[in-house]
Short mmCIF file of C-alpha atoms in Angstrom, two decimals:
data_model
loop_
_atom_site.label_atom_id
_atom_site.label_comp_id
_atom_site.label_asym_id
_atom_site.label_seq_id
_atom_site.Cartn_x
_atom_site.Cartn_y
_atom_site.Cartn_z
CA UNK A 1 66.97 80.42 108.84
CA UNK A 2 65.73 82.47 112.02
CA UNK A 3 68.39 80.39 113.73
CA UNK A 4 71.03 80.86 111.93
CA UNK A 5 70.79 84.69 111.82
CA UNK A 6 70.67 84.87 115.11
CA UNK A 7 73.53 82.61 115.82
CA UNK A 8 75.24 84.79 113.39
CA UNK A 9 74.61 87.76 114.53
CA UNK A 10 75.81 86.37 118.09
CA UNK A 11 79.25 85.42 116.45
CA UNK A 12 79.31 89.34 114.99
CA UNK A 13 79.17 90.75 117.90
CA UNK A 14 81.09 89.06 120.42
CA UNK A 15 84.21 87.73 118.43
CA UNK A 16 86.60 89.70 120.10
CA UNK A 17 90.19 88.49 118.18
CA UNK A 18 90.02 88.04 114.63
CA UNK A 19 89.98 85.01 112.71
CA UNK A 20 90.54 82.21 114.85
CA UNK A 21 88.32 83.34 117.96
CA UNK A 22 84.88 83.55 115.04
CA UNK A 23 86.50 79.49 113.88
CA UNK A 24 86.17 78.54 117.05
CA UNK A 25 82.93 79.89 117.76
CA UNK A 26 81.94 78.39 114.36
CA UNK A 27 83.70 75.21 115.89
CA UNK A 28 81.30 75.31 118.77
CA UNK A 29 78.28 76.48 117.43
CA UNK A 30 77.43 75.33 113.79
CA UNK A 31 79.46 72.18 114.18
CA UNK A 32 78.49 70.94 117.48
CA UNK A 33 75.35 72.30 118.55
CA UNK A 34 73.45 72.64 115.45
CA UNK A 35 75.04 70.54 113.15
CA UNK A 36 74.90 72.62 110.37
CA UNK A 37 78.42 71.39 108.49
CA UNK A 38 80.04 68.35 109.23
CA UNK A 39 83.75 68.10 110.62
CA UNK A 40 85.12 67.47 107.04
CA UNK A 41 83.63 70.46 105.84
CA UNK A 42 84.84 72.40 108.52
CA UNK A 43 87.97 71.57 107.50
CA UNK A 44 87.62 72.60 104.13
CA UNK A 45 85.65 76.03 105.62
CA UNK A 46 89.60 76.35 107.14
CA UNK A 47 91.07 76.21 103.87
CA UNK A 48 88.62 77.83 102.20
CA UNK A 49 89.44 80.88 104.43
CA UNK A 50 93.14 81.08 103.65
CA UNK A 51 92.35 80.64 100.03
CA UNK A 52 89.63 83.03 99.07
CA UNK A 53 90.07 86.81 99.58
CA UNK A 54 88.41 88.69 103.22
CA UNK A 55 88.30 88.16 106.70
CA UNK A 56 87.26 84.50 107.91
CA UNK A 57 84.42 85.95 109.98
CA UNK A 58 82.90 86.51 106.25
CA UNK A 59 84.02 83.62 104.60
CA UNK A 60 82.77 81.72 107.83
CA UNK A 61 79.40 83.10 107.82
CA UNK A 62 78.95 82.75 103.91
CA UNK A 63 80.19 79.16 103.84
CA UNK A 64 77.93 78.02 107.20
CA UNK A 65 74.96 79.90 105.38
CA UNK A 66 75.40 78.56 101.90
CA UNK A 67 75.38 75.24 103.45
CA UNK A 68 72.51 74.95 105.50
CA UNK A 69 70.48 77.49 103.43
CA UNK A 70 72.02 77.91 100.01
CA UNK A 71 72.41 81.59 98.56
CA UNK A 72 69.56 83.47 100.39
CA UNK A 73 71.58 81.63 103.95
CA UNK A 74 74.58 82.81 102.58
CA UNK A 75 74.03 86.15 102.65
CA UNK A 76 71.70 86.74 105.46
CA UNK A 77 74.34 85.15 107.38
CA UNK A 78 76.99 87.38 106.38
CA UNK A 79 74.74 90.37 107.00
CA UNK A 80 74.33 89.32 110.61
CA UNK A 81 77.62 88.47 111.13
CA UNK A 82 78.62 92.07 110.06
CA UNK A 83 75.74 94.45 111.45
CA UNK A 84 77.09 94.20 115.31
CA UNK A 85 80.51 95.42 114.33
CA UNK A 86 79.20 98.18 111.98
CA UNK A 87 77.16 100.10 114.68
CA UNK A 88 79.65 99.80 117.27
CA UNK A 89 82.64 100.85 114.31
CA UNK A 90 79.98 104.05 113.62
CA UNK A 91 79.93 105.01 117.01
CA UNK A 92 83.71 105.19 117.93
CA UNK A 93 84.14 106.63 114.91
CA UNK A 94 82.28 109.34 115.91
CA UNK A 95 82.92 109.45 119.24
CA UNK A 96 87.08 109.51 117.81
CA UNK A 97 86.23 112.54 115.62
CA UNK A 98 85.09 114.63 118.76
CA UNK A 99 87.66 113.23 121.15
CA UNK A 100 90.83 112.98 118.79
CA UNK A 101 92.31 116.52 120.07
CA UNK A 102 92.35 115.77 123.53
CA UNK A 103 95.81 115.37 124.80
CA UNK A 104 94.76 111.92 127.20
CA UNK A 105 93.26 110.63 123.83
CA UNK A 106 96.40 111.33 121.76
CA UNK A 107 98.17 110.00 125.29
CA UNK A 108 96.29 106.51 125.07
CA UNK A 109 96.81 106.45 120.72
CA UNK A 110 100.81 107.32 121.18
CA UNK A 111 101.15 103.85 123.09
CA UNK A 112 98.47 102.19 120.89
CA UNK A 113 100.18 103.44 117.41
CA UNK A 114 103.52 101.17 117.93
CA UNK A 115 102.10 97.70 118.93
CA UNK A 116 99.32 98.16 115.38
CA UNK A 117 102.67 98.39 113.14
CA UNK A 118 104.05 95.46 115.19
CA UNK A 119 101.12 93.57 114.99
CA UNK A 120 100.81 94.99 110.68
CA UNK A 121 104.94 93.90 110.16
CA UNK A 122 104.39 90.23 111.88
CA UNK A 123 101.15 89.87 108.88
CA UNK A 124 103.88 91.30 106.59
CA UNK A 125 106.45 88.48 108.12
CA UNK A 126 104.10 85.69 107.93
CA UNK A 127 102.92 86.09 103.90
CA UNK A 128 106.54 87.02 103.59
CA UNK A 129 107.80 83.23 105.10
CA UNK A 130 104.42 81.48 103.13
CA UNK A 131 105.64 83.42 99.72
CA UNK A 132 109.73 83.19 99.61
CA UNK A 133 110.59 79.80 101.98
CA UNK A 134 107.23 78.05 101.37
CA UNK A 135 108.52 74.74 101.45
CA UNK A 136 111.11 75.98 104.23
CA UNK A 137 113.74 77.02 101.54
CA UNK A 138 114.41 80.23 99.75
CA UNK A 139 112.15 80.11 96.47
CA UNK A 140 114.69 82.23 94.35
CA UNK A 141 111.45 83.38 91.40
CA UNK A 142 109.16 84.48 94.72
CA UNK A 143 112.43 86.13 96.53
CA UNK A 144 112.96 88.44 92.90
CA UNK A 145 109.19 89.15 92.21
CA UNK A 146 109.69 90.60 95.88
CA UNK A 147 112.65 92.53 95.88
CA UNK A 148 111.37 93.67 92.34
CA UNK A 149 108.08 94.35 93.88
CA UNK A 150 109.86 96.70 96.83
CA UNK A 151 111.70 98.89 94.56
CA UNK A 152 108.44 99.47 92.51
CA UNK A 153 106.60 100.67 95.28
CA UNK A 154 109.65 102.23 97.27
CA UNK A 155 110.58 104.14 93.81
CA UNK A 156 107.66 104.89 91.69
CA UNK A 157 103.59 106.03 92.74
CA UNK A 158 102.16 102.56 90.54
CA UNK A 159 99.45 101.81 92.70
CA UNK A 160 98.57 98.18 94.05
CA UNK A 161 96.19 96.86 91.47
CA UNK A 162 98.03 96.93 88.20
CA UNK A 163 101.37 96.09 89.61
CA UNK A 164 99.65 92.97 91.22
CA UNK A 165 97.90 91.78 87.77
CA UNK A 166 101.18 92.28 85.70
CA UNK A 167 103.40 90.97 88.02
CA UNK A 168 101.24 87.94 88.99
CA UNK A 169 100.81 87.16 85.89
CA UNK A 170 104.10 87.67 84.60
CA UNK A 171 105.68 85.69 87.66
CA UNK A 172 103.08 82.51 86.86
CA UNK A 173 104.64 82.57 83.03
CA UNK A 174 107.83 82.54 84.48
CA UNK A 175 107.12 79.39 87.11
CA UNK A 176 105.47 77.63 84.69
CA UNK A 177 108.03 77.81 81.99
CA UNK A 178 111.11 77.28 84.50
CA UNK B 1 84.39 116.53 96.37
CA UNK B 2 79.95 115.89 96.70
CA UNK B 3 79.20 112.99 99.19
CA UNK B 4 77.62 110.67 96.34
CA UNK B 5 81.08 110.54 94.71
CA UNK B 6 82.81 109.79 97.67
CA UNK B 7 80.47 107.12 98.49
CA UNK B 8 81.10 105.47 95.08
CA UNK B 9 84.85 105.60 96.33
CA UNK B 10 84.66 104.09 99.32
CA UNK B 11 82.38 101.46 97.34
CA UNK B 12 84.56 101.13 94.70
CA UNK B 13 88.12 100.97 96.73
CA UNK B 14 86.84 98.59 99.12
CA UNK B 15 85.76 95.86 95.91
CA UNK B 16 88.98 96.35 94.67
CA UNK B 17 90.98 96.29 97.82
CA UNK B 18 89.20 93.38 99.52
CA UNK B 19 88.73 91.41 96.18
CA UNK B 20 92.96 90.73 96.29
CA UNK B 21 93.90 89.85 99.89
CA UNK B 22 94.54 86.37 100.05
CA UNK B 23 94.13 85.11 103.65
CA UNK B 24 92.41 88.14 105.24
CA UNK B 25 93.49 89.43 108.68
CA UNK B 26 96.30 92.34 108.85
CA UNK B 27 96.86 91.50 105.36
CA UNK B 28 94.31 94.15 103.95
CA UNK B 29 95.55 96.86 106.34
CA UNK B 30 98.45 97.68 104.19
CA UNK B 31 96.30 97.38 101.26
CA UNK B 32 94.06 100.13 102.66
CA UNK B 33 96.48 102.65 103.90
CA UNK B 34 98.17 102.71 100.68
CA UNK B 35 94.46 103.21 98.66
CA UNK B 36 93.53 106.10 101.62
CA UNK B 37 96.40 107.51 102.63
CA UNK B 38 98.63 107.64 100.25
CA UNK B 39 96.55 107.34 96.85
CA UNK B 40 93.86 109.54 98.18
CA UNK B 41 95.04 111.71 100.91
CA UNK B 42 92.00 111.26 102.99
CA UNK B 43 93.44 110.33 105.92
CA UNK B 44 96.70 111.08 108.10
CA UNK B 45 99.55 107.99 108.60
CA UNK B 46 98.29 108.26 112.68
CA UNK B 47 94.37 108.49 111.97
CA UNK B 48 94.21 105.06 110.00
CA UNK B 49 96.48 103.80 112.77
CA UNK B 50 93.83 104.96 115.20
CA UNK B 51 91.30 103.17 113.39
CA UNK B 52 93.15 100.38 113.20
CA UNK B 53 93.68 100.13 116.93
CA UNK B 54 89.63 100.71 117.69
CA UNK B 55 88.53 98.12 115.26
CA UNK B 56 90.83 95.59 116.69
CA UNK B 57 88.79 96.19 120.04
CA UNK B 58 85.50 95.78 118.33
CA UNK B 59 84.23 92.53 117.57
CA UNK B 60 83.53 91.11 113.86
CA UNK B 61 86.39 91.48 111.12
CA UNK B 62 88.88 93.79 111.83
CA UNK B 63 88.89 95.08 108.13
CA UNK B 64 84.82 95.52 107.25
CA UNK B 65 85.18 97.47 110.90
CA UNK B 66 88.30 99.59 109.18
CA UNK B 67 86.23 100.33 106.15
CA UNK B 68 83.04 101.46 108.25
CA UNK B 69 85.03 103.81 110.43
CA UNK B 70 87.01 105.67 107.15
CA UNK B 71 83.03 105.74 105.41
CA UNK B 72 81.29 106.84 108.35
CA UNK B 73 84.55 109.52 108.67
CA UNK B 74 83.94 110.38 104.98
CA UNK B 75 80.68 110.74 104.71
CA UNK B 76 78.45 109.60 107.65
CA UNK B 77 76.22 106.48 108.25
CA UNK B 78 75.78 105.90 104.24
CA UNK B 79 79.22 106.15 103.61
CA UNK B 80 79.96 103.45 106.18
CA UNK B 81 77.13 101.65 104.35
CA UNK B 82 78.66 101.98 100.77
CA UNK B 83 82.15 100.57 102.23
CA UNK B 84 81.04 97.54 104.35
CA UNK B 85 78.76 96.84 101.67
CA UNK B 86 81.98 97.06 98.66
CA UNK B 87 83.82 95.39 101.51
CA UNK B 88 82.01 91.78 102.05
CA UNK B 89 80.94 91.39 98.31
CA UNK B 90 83.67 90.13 96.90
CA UNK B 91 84.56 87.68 99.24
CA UNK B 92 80.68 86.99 99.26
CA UNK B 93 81.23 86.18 95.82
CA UNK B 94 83.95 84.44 95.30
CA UNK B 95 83.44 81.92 98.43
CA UNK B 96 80.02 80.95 96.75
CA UNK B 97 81.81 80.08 93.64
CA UNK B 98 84.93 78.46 95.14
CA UNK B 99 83.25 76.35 97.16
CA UNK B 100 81.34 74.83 93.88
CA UNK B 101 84.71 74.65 92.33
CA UNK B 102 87.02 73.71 95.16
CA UNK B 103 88.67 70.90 94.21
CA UNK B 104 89.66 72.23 90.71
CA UNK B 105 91.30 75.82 92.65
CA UNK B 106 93.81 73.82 94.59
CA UNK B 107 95.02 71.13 91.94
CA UNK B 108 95.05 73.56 88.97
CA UNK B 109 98.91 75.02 88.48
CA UNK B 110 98.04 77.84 86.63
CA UNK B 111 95.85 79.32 89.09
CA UNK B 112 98.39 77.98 91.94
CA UNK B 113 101.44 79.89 90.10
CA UNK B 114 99.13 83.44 89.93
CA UNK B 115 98.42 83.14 93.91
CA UNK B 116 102.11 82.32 94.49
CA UNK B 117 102.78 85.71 92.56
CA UNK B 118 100.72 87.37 94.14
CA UNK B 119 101.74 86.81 97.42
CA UNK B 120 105.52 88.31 97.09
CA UNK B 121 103.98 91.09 95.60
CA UNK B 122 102.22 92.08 98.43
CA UNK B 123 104.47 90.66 100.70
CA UNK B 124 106.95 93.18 99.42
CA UNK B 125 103.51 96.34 99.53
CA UNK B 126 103.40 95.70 103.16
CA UNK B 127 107.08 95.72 103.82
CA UNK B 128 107.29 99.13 102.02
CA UNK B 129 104.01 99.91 104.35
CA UNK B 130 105.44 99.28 107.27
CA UNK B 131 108.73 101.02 106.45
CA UNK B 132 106.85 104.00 105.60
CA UNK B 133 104.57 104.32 108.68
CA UNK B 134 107.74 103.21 111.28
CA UNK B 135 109.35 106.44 109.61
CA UNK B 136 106.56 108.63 110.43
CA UNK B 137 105.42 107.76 113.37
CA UNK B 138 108.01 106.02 115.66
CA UNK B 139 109.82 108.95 116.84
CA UNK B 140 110.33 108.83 120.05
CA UNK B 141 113.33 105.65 121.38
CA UNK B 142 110.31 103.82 123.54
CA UNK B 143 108.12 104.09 120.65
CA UNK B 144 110.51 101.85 118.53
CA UNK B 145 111.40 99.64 121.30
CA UNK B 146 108.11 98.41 121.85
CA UNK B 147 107.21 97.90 118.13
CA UNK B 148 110.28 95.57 117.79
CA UNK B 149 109.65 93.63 121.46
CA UNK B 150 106.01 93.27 120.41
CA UNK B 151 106.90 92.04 116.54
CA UNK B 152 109.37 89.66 118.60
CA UNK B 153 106.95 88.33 121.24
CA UNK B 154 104.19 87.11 118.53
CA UNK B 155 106.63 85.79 116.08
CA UNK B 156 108.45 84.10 118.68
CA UNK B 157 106.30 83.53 121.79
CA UNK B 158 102.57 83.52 120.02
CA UNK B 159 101.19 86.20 122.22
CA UNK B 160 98.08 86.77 120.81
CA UNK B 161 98.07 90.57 118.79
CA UNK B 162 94.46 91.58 121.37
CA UNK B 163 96.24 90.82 124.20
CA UNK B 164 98.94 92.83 123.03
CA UNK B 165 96.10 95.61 122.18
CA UNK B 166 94.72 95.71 125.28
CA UNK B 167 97.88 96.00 127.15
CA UNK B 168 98.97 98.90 125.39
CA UNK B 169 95.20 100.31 125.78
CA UNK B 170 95.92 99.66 129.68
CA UNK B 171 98.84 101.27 129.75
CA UNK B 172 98.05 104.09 127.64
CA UNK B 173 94.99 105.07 130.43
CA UNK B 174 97.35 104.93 133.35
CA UNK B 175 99.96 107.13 131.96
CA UNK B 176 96.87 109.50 130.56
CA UNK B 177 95.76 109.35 134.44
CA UNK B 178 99.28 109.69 136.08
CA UNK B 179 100.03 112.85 134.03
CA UNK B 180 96.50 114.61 133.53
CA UNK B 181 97.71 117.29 135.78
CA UNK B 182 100.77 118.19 134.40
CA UNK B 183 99.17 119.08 131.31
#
């Protein structure tokens, strides 16, 4: 248990990269090392990950935990996994707050600003490809609930939440029936 | 607004947010911006890009790090608290019950047909996002340029989006340290 928060709370803080960097940490680590999951369940950790909602650094953590410790792992896992990045997030944030009106600041964000939308439309691009061509051609039902989907949010102020229950729900009747 | 509601906000917003984005990553950025920019007005189109740029260079997930900066922003070290904490429980949740029922989540078509839903719909959110925030905030010719070449050279060439980060961090400095006099 001792073990496992600390090897979590080693992956929290020095995953630098996202998703793939904390697998392959995860990879290294609770795989290899301590043996913790097996290679077939790291596999389904993988899927797992794309399936369930939040970051894989989570899902990681509360998968590796429920494993080798059940519920109580699961969550003291997750906790270290998180802490690191929560005090460091604090203190930029606070360190942002009395350094945003400095001109070098605003200097180093105004180069910054265009490659996060870049990096935001290529997430946007890649649900787009796995939701309208997810077998490589254009699913004409996904391609409509988008377009549809566009105009509600381009043209009305629905929020997120009850456009996402109606229309996934209305778009499952629809592919089940057709 | 008192601090205790706000905190219930930030608690709130984050269950619902993180509760609905499938596959994680730069997924639930969109998500967010729409829920506290646009729905709530706390925050201006370039200050959740800031934050979005500083908790891509801090380790651990990229969105529980968003959600700490707009709490601690809102309403200090509890706030950052109440939104990690409504950030990690539902996918806390959900992973211990999915991985009980695993097998019956990716045979069963109804459940199969709702995700597939799903994902145009906010396929399409983030396309409206992205629209919106390329309008405001790519003004300047250079500006656009490198959004499109850096779009280009991870779809394309796999660059990895840190890299790309960092780069633009660099680059950002020198020009800071080239010009610091002129200003």
């Amino acid at each position: 248990m001792m073990r496992i928060c600390l090897v979590f709370l080693q992956i929290g803080a020095l995953s630098f990269g996202g998703g793939m960097a904390v697998l392959s940490m995860i990879a290294e680590l609770a795989v290899s090392k301590y043996g913790w999951i097996d290679a077939k369940a790291f596999s389904d950790l993988v899927a797992l990950s794309e399936m369930t909602p939040g970051p894989i650094a989570v899902n990681a953590a509360t998968f590796v935990g429920m494993k080798a410790d059940g519920t109580i792992g699961a969550i003291a896992a997750t906790l270290c996994c998180v802490a690191p990045g929560m005090l460091i997030a604090m203190a930029m944030e606070g360190l942002y707050q009395k350094g945003h009106g400095i001109p070098a600041v605003q200097k180093i964000m105004s180069w910054l600003r265009p490659a996060v939308i870049a990096v935001i439309a290529y997430g946007g691009l890649t649900i787009f490809k796995a939701a309208v061509l997810p077998v490589g051609t254009i699913d004409i039902l996904s391609l409509s609930i988008f377009i549809v989907s566009v105009l509600l949010f381009s043209k009305t102020k629905l929020k997120l939440l009850p456009v996402l229950l109606f229309v996934g729900v209305v778009g499952a009747i629809l592919r089940l029936l057709f | 607004m008192e601090s205790g509601k706000i905190r219930r906000m930030l608690f709130t917003s984050m269950v619902r947010i993180s509760a609905f984005t499938l596959g994680g990553g730069f997924v639930i950025i969109p998500l967010m911006r729409k829920r506290f920019v646009e729905e709530l007005g706390w925050l201006e189109e370039n200050e959740m890009l800031d934050y979005v740029a500083m908790a891509q260079s801090t380790p651990g997930a990229t969105s529980v790090n968003i959600a700490v900066m707009i709490g601690h922003r809102m309403a200090g070290a509890t706030g950052s608290l109440a939104a990690a904490t409504g950030a990690v429980i539902p996918p806390v949740a959900i992973m211990c019950l999915v991985s009980a029922a695993y097998d019956l989540m990716t045979e069963n078509p109804i459940i199969q047909a709702v995700l597939a839903s799903m994902r145009s719909v906010i396929a399409a959110m983030i396309a409206v996002s992205v629209i919106s925030m390329a309008r405001s905030l790519l003004a300047s010719r250079r500006a656009k340029g490198m959004c499109i070449a850096i779009v280009c050279g991870i779809a394309l060439f796999f660059v990895s989006s840190s890299w790309v980060l960092i780069a633009c961090l660099v680059c950002g400095i020198v020009e800071a340290f080239l010009r610091r006099d002129r200003q």
